[in-house]
Coordinates of C-alpha atoms and ligand atoms in Angstrom, one line a residue:
X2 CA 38.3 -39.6 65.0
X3 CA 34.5 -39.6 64.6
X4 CA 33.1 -42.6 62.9
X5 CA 29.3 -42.9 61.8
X6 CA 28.6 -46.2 60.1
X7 CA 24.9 -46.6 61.4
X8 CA 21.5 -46.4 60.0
X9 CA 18.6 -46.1 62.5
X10 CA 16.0 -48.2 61.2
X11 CA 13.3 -49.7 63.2
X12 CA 14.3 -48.5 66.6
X13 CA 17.9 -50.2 66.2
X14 CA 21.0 -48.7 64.7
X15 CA 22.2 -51.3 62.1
X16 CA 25.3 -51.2 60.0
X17 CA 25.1 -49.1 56.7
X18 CA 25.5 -51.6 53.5
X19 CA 26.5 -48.6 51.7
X20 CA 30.0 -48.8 50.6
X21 CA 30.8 -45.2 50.0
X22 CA 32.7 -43.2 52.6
X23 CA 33.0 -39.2 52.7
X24 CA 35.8 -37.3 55.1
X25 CA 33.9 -35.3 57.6
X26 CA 35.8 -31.9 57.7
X27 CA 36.1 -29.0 60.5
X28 CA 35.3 -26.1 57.8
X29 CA 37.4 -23.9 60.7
X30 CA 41.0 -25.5 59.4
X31 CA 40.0 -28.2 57.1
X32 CA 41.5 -30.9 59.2
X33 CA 39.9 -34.6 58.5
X34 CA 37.9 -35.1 62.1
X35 CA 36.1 -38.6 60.9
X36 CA 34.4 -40.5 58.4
X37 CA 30.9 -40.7 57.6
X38 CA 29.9 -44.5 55.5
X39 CA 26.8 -43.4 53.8
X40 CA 23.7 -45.2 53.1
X41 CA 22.7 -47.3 50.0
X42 CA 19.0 -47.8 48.3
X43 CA 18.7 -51.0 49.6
X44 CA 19.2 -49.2 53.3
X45 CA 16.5 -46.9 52.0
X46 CA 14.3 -49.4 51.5
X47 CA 14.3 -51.4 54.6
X48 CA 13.7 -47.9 56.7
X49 CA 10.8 -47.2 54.5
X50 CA 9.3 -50.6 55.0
X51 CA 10.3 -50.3 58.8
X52 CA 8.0 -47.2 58.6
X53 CA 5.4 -48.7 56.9
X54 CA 5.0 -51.9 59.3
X55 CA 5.8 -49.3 62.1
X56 CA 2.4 -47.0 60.7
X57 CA -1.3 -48.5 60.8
X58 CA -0.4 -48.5 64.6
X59 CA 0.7 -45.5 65.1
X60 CA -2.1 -43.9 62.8
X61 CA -4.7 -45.5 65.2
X62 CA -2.5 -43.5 68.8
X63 CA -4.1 -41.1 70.6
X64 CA -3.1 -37.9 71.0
X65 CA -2.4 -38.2 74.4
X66 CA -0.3 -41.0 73.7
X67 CA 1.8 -39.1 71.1
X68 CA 2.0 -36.1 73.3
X69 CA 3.7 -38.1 75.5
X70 CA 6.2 -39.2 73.0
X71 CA 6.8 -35.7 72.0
X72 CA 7.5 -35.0 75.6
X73 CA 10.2 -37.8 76.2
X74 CA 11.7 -36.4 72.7
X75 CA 11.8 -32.5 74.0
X76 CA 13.5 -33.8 77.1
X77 CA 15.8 -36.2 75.1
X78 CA 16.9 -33.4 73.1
X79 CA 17.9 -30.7 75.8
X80 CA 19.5 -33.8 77.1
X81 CA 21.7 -33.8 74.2
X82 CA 22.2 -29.9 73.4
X83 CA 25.5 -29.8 74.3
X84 CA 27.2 -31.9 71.9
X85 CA 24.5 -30.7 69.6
X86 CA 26.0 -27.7 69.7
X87 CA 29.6 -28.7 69.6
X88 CA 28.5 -30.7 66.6
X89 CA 27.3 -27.6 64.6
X90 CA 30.4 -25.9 65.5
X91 CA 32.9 -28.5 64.3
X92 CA 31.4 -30.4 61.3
X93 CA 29.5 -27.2 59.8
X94 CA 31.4 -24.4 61.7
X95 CA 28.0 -22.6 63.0
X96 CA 29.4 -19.7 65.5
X97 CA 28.9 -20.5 68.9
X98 CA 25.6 -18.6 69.6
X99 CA 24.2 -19.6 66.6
X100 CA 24.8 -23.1 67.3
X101 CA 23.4 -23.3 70.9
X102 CA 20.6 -21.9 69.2
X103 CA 20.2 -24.7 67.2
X104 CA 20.7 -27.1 69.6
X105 CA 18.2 -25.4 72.2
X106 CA 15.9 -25.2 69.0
X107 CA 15.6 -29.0 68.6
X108 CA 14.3 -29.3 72.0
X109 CA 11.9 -26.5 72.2
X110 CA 10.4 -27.4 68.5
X111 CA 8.8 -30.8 70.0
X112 CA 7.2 -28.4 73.0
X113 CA 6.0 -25.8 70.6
X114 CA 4.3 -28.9 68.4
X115 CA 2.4 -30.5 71.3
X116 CA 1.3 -26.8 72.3
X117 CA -0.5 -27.2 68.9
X118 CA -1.5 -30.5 69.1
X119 CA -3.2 -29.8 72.5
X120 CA -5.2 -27.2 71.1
X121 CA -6.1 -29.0 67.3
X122 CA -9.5 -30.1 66.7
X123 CA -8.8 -32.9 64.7
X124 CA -12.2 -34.0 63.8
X125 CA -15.2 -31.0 63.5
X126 CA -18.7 -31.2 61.9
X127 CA -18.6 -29.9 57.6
X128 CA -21.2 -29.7 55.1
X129 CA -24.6 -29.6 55.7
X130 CA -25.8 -29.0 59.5
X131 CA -25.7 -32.1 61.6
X132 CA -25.1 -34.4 57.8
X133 CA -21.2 -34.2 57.5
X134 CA -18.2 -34.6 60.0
X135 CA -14.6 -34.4 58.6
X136 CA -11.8 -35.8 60.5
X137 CA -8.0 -35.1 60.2
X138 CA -6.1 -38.5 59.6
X139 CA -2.9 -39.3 59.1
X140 CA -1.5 -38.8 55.6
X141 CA 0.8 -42.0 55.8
X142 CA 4.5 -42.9 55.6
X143 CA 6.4 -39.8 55.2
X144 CA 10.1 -38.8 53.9
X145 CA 11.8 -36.1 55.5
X146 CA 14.5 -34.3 53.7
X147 CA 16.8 -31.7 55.4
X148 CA 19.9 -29.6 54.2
X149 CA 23.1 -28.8 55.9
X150 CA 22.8 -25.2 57.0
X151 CA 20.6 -26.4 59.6
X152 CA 20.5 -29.6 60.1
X153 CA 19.2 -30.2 63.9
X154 CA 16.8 -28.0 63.3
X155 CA 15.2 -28.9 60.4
X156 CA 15.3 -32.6 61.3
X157 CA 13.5 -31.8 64.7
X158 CA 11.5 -29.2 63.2
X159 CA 10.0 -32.0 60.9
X160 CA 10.2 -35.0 62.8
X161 CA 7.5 -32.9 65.2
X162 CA 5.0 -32.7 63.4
X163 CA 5.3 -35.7 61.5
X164 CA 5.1 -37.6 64.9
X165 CA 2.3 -35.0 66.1
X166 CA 0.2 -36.2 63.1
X167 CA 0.7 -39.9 63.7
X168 CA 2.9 -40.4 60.5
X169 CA 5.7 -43.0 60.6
X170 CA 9.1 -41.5 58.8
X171 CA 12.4 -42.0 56.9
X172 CA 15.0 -38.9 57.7
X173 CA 17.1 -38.2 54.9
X174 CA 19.8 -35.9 56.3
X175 CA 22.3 -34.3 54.0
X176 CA 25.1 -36.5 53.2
X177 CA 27.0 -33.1 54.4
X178 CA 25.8 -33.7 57.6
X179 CA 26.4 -36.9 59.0
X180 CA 27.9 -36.4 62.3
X181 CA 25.1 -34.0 63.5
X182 CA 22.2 -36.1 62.1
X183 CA 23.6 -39.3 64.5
X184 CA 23.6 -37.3 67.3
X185 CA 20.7 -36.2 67.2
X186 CA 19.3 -39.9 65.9
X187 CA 21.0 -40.8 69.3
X188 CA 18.5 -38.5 71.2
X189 CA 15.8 -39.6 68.8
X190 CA 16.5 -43.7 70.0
X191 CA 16.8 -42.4 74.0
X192 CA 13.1 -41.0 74.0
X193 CA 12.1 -45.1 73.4
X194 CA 9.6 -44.7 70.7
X195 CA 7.5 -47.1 69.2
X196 CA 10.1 -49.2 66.6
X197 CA 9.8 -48.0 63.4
X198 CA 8.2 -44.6 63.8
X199 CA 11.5 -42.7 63.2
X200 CA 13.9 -44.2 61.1
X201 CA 16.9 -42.4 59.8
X202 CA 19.3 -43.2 56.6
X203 CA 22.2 -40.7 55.8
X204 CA 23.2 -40.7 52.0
X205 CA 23.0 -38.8 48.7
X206 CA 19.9 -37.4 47.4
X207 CA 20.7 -39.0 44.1
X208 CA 19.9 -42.3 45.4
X209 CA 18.8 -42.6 49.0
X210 CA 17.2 -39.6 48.6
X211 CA 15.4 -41.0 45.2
X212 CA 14.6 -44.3 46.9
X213 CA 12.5 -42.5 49.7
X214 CA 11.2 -39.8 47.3
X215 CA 9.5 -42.1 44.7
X216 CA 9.1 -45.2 47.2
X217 CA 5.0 -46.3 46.0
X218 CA 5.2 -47.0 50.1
X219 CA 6.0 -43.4 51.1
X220 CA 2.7 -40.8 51.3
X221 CA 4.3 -37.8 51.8
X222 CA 7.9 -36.1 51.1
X223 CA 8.6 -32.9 53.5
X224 CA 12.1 -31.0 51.8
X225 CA 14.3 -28.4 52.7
X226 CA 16.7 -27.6 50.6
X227 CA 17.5 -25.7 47.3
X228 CA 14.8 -25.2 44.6
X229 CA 16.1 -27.5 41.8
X230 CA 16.1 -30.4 44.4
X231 CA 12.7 -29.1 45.2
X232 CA 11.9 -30.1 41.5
X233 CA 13.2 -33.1 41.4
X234 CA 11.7 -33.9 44.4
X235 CA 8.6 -32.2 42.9
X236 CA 8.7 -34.5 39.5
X237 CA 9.2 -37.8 41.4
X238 CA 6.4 -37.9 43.6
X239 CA 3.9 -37.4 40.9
X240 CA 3.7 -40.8 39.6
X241 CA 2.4 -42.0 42.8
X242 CA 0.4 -38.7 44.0
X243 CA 2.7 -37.8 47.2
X244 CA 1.2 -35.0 49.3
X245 CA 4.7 -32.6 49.2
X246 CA 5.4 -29.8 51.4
X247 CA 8.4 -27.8 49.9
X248 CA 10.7 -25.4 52.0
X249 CA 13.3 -24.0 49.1
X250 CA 15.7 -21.0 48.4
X251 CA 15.2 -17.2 49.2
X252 CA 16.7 -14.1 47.9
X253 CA 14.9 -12.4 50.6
X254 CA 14.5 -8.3 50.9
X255 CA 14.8 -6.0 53.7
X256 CA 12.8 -2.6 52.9
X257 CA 14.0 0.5 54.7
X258 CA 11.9 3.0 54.8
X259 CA 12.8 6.8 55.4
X260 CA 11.1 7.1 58.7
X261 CA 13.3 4.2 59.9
X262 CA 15.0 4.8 63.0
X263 CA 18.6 3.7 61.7
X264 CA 20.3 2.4 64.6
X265 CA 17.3 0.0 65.6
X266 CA 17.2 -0.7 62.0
X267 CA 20.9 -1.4 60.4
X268 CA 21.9 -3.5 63.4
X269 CA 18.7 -5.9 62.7
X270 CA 18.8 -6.0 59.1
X271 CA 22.5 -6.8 59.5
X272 CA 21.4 -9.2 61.7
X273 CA 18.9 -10.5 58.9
X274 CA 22.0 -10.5 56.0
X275 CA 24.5 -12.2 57.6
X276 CA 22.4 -14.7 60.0
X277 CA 24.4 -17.9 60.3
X278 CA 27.6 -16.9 58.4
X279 CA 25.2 -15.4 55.7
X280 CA 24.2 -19.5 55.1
X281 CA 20.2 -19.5 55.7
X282 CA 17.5 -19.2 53.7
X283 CA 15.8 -16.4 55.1
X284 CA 18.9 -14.4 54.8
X285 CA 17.7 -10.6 54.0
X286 CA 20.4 -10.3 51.5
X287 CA 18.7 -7.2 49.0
X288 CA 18.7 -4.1 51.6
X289 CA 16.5 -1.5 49.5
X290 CA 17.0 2.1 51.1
X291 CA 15.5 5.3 50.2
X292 CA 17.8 7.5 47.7
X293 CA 17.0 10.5 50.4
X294 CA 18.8 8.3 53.6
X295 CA 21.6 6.3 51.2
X296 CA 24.4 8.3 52.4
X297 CA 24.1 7.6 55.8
X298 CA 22.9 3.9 55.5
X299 CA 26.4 3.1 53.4
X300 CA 28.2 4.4 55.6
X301 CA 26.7 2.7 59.2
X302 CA 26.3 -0.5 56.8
X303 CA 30.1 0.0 55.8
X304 CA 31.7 0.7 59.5
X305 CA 29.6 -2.2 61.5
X306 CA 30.4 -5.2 59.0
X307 CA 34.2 -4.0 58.9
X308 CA 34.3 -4.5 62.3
X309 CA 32.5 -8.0 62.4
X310 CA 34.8 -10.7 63.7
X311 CA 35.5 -13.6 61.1
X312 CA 37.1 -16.6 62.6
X313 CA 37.2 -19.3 65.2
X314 CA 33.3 -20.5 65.7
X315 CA 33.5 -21.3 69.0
X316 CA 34.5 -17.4 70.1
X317 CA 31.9 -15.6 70.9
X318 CA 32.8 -12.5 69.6
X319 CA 33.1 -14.4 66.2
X320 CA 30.3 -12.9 64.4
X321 CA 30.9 -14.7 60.7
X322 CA 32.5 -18.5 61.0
X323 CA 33.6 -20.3 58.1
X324 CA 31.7 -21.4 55.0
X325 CA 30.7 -25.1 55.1
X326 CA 33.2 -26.4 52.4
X327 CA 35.1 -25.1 49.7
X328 CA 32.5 -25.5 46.9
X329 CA 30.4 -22.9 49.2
X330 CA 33.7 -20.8 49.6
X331 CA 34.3 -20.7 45.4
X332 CA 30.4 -20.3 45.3
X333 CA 30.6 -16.7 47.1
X334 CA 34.5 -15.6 45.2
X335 CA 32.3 -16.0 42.4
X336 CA 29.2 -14.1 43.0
X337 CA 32.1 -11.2 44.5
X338 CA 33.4 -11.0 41.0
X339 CA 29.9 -11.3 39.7
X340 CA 29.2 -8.1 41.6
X341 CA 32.4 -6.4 41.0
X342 CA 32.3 -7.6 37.2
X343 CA 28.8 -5.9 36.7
X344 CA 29.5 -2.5 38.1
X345 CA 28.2 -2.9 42.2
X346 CA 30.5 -0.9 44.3
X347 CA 32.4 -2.6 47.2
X348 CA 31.6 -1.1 50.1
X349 CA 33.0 -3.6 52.7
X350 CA 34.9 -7.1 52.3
X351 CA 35.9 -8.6 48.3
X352 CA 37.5 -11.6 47.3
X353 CA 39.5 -14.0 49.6
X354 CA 40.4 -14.5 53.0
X355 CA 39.8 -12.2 55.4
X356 CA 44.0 -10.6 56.7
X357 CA 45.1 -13.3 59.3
X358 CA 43.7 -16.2 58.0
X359 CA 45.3 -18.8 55.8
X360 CA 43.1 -21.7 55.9
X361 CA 39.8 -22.5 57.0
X362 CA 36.7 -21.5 54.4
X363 CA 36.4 -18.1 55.4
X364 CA 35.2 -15.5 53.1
X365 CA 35.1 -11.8 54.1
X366 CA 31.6 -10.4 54.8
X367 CA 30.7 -8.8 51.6
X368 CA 28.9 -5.5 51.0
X369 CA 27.9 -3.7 47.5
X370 CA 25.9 -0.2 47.2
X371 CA 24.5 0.4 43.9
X372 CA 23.3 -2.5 43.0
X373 CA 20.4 -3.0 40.6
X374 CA 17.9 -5.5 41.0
X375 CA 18.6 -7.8 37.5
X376 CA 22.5 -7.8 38.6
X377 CA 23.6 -11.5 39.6
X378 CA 24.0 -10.4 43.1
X379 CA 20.4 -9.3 43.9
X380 CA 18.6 -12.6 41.5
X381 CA 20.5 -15.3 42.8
X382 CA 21.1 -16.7 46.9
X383 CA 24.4 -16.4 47.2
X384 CA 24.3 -18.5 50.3
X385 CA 26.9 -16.7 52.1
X386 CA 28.1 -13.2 53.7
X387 CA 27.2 -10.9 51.0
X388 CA 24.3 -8.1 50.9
X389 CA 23.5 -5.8 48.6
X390 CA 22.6 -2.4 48.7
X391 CA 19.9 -1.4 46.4
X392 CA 18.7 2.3 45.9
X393 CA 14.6 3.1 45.7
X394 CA 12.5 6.3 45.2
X395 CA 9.8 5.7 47.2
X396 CA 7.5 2.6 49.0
X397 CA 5.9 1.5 45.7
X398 CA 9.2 1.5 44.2
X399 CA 10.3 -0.5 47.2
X400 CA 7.6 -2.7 46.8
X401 CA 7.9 -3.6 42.8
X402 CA 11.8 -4.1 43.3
X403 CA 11.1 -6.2 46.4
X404 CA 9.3 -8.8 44.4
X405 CA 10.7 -8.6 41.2
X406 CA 12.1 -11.9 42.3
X407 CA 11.5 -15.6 41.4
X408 CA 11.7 -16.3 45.2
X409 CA 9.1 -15.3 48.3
X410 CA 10.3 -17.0 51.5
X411 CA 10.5 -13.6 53.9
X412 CA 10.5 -10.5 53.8
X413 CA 11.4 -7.4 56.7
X414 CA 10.5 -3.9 56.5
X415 CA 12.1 -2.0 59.3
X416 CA 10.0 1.5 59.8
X417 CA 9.3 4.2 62.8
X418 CA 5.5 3.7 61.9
X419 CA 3.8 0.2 62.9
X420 CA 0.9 1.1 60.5
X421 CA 3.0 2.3 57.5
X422 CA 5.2 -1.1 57.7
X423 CA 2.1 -3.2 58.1
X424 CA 1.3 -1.4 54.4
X425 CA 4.3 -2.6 52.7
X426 CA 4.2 -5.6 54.0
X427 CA 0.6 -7.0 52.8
X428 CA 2.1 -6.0 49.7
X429 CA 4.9 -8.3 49.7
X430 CA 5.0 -11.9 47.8
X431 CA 6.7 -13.4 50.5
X432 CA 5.2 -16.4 52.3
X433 CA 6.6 -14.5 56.1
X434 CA 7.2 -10.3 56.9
X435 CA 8.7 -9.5 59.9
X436 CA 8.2 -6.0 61.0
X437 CA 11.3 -4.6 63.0
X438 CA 12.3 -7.8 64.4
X439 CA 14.3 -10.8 62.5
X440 CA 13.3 -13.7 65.1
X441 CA 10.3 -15.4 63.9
X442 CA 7.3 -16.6 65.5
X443 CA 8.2 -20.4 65.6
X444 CA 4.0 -21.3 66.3
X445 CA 3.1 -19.2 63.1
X446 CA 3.0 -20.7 59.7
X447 CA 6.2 -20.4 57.7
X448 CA 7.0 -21.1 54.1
X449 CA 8.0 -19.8 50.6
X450 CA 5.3 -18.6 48.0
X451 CA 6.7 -18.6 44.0
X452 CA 10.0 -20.6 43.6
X453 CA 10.7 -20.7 47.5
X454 CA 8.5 -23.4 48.0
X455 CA 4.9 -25.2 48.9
X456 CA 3.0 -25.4 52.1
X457 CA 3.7 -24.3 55.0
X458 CA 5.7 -25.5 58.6
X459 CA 4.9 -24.6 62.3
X460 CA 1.8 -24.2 64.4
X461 CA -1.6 -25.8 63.0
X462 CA -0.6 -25.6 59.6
X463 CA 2.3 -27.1 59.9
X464 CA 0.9 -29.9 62.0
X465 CA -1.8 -30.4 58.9
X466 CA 1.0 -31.0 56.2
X467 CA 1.3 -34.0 57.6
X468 CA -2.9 -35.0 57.9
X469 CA -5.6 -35.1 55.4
X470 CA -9.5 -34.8 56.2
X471 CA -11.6 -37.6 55.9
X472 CA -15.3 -36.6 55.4
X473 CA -17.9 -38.8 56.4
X474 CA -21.7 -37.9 55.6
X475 CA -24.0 -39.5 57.4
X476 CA -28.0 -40.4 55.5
Ligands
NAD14 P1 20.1 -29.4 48.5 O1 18.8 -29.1 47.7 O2 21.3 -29.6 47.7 O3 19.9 -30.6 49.4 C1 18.8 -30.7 50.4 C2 18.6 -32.2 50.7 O4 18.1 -32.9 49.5 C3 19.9 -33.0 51.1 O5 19.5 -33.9 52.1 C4 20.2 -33.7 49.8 O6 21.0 -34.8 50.0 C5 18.9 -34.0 49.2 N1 18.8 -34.3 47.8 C6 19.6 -33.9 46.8 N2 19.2 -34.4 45.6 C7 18.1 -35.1 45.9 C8 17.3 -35.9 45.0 N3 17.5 -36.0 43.7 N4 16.2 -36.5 45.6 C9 16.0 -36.4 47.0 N5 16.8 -35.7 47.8 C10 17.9 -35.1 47.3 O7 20.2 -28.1 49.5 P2 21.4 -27.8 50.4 O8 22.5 -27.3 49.6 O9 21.6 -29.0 51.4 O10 20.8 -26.6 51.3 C11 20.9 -25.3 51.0 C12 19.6 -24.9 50.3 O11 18.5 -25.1 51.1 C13 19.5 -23.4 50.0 O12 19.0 -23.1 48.7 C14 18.6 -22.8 51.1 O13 17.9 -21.6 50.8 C15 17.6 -24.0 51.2 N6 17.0 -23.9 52.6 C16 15.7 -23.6 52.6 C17 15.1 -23.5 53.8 C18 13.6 -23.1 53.9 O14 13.0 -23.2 55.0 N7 13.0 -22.5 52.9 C19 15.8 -23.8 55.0 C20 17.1 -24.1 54.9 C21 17.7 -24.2 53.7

């Protein structure tokens, strides 16, 4: 049995004094694998003043110095990407590929961030000629939120550039996470930073996650997660002015347009629905197809996602693995009766278990043609294996339906002509358009415009959530 009853707080892992204690669950065959005894305020508190003691130093390190730290961590990571990986498949039942993905991913994210750093000038001249410098400093003590559908990730992700900048911080993994988040705390403590710099406290949002988020000690908050957290998180740090970088939901599109070479196209935007079991943000989950090429599309859509394999994670011909828990299980029966209950038609999957499986959170990837765009299925993330199908008339039509949304994380336009997809896409209120591909650029900025978020991650950008200039004008 897996037991996690550790903080990491000033380069020690200390007992939690919380006294609550959650089952940690294989979502594959809900068997109980361990317990998880999550942190308490008063935990919170000691990290965040860990991180503060732990910060006017660090502020003052060179970037050499924190290069090399970012080195040991990239090296302490790969170190670890094995049971990375084999933590993403059991506690959050990520398929195998998707997993090692991950796992490589929390490595590679602390070499992509001192690619940046190497090349950043922090301080250049401003103003007036030869009257004004401004330097990038360090913004201060900064909380780091993640979710669960990506929880290496995200933690590394964040942790980079935090450490980049020469910010101390408090992680704040999901309480649904707590196996993952101490493995990867255990490659964090092998790459021997400075005490204090990282410090990490598992426990619930409503009050670890509170503690850290309106701490008058804690400078900046850095969230992923859903976008009513994102308010809350939002609210609290206004009393005491905290610099927030928000990364939130999507109800991303994927806009086909007729030239679109459809067996490049389906298999990617496929790729872009039902990423991850359907459980990530960027999941292109509206597919908007010209009325002129709908035939066709249904019917490739229908054939390839009845033949996706649902089941055991760690197969690698498993395509769709099981939903984290059973709240995200009853969360997708219901938007499948949503669908059904406002007219879509069912072109693939539907309620329940996929034939052959009794337990385990699996759903049954999920497809509906004739959807329209104020329908419960195309408004709201589902956060699971479902896409909708959505007929248009032409690009502008595309376009309008596209964002009519609340949300603008990503976009993708999939199209024979470079120049014509490049069109659409400036037009698009998403923060990120891919053209024809669904991996991102990892060193380009990425975030959410409207309700999907604030600021941006990755690459310079991303590096400068986490500074703020200092001008200083000389007589
Ligand atoms: P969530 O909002 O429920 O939780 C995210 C984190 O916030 C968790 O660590 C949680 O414990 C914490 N939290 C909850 N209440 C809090 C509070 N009052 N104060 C401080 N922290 C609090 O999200 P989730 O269910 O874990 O993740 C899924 C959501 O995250 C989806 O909406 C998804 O789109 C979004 N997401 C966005 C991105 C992105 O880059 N835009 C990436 C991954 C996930």
């Amino acid at each position: 049995m897996i037991r996690v009853d550790q903080n990491y707080i000033d380069g020690q892992f200390v007992p939690v004094t919380g006294e609550e204690i959650v089952d940690i669950v294989n979502p594959a065959d809900e068997t109980v694998i361990g317990q998880a005894q999550l942190a308490s305020r008063e935990d919170a508190r000691r990290a965040i003043e860990a991180a503060a003691r732990a910060q006017p130093r660090f502020a003052r390190s060179t970037v050499a110095e924190r290069i090399a730290l970012l080195e040991r961590l990239q090296a302490a990571m790969l170190a670890h990407a094995d049971v990375l990986r084999e933590s993403s498949i059991l506690e959050y039942g990520g398929p195998l590929a998707r997993s090692q993905w991950v796992a490589n991913y929390a490595s590679q994210c602390f070499g992509d961030v001192v690619r940046t750093l190497a090349n950043y000038a922090f301080e250049r001249p401003a103003g007036l000629d030869g009257v004004s410098t401004r330097r990038m400093v360090p913004v201060g003590v900064s909380g780091l939120f993640a979710p669960w559908n990506a929880a290496a990730g995200t933690i590394a992700s964040k942790l980079a550039a935090a450490i980049a900048a020469g910010c101390a911080s408090v992680v704040k993994p999901s309480e649904l996470s707590p196996w993952q988040a101490h493995l990867i705390t255990r490659a964090i403590h092998d790459a021997d930073l400075p005490a204090g710099v990282v410090n990490v406290v598992t426990g619930r949002g409503a009050d670890v996650g509170a503690e850290i988020g309106t701490h008058p000690a804690v400078a900046k908050l850095s969230f992923t997660g859903s976008t009513p957290t994102g308010r809350l998180i939002a609210r609290g740090a206004a009393d005491t002015m905290k610099r927030v970088s928000l990364a939130l939901t999507g109800k991303s599109a994927s806009v086909l347009l007729d030239d679109a070479d459809l067996r490049a196209a389906i298999p990617l935007a496929l790729g872009a629905a039902f990423m991850n079991s359907g459980q990530a943000c960027v999941a292109g989950t509206r597919l908007l197809v010209p009325r002129s090429r709908m035939d066709e599309v249904v019917a490739l859509v229908g054939t390839a996602v009845n033949a996706m394999r649902v089941g055991d994670p760690r197969d690698p011909a498993t395509t769709i693995g099981p939903m984290v828990n059973r709240a995200q299980f009853e969360r997708i029966q219901h938007f499948i009766r949503r669908g059904l209950a406002q007219g879509a038609t069912l072109v693939a999957g539907g309620e329940g278990r996929p034939e052959g499986l009794t337990h385990g959170w699996f759903v049954r990837p999920t497809v509906f043609a004739d959807v329209r765009n104020d329908m419960d299925i195309a408004r709201e993330e589902i956060f699971g294996p479902v896409l909708s199908i959505l007929p248009v008339d032409s690009d502008e039509d595309a376009i309008a339906i596209a964002n009519d949304s609340i949300y603008g994380l990503q976009g993708y336009v999939f199209s024979s002509d470079v120049a014509r997809a490049r069109r659409v896409a400036e037009r698009l209120d998403t923060g990120t358009v891919l053209i024809n591909r669904v991996a991102p650029d990892l060193l380009a900025p990425f975030g959410g415009v409207k309700q999907s978020g604030l600021g941006r991650e990755f690459g310079a950008m991303g590096l400068e959530a986490f500074l703020e200039p200092r001008t200083i004008t000389v007589a």
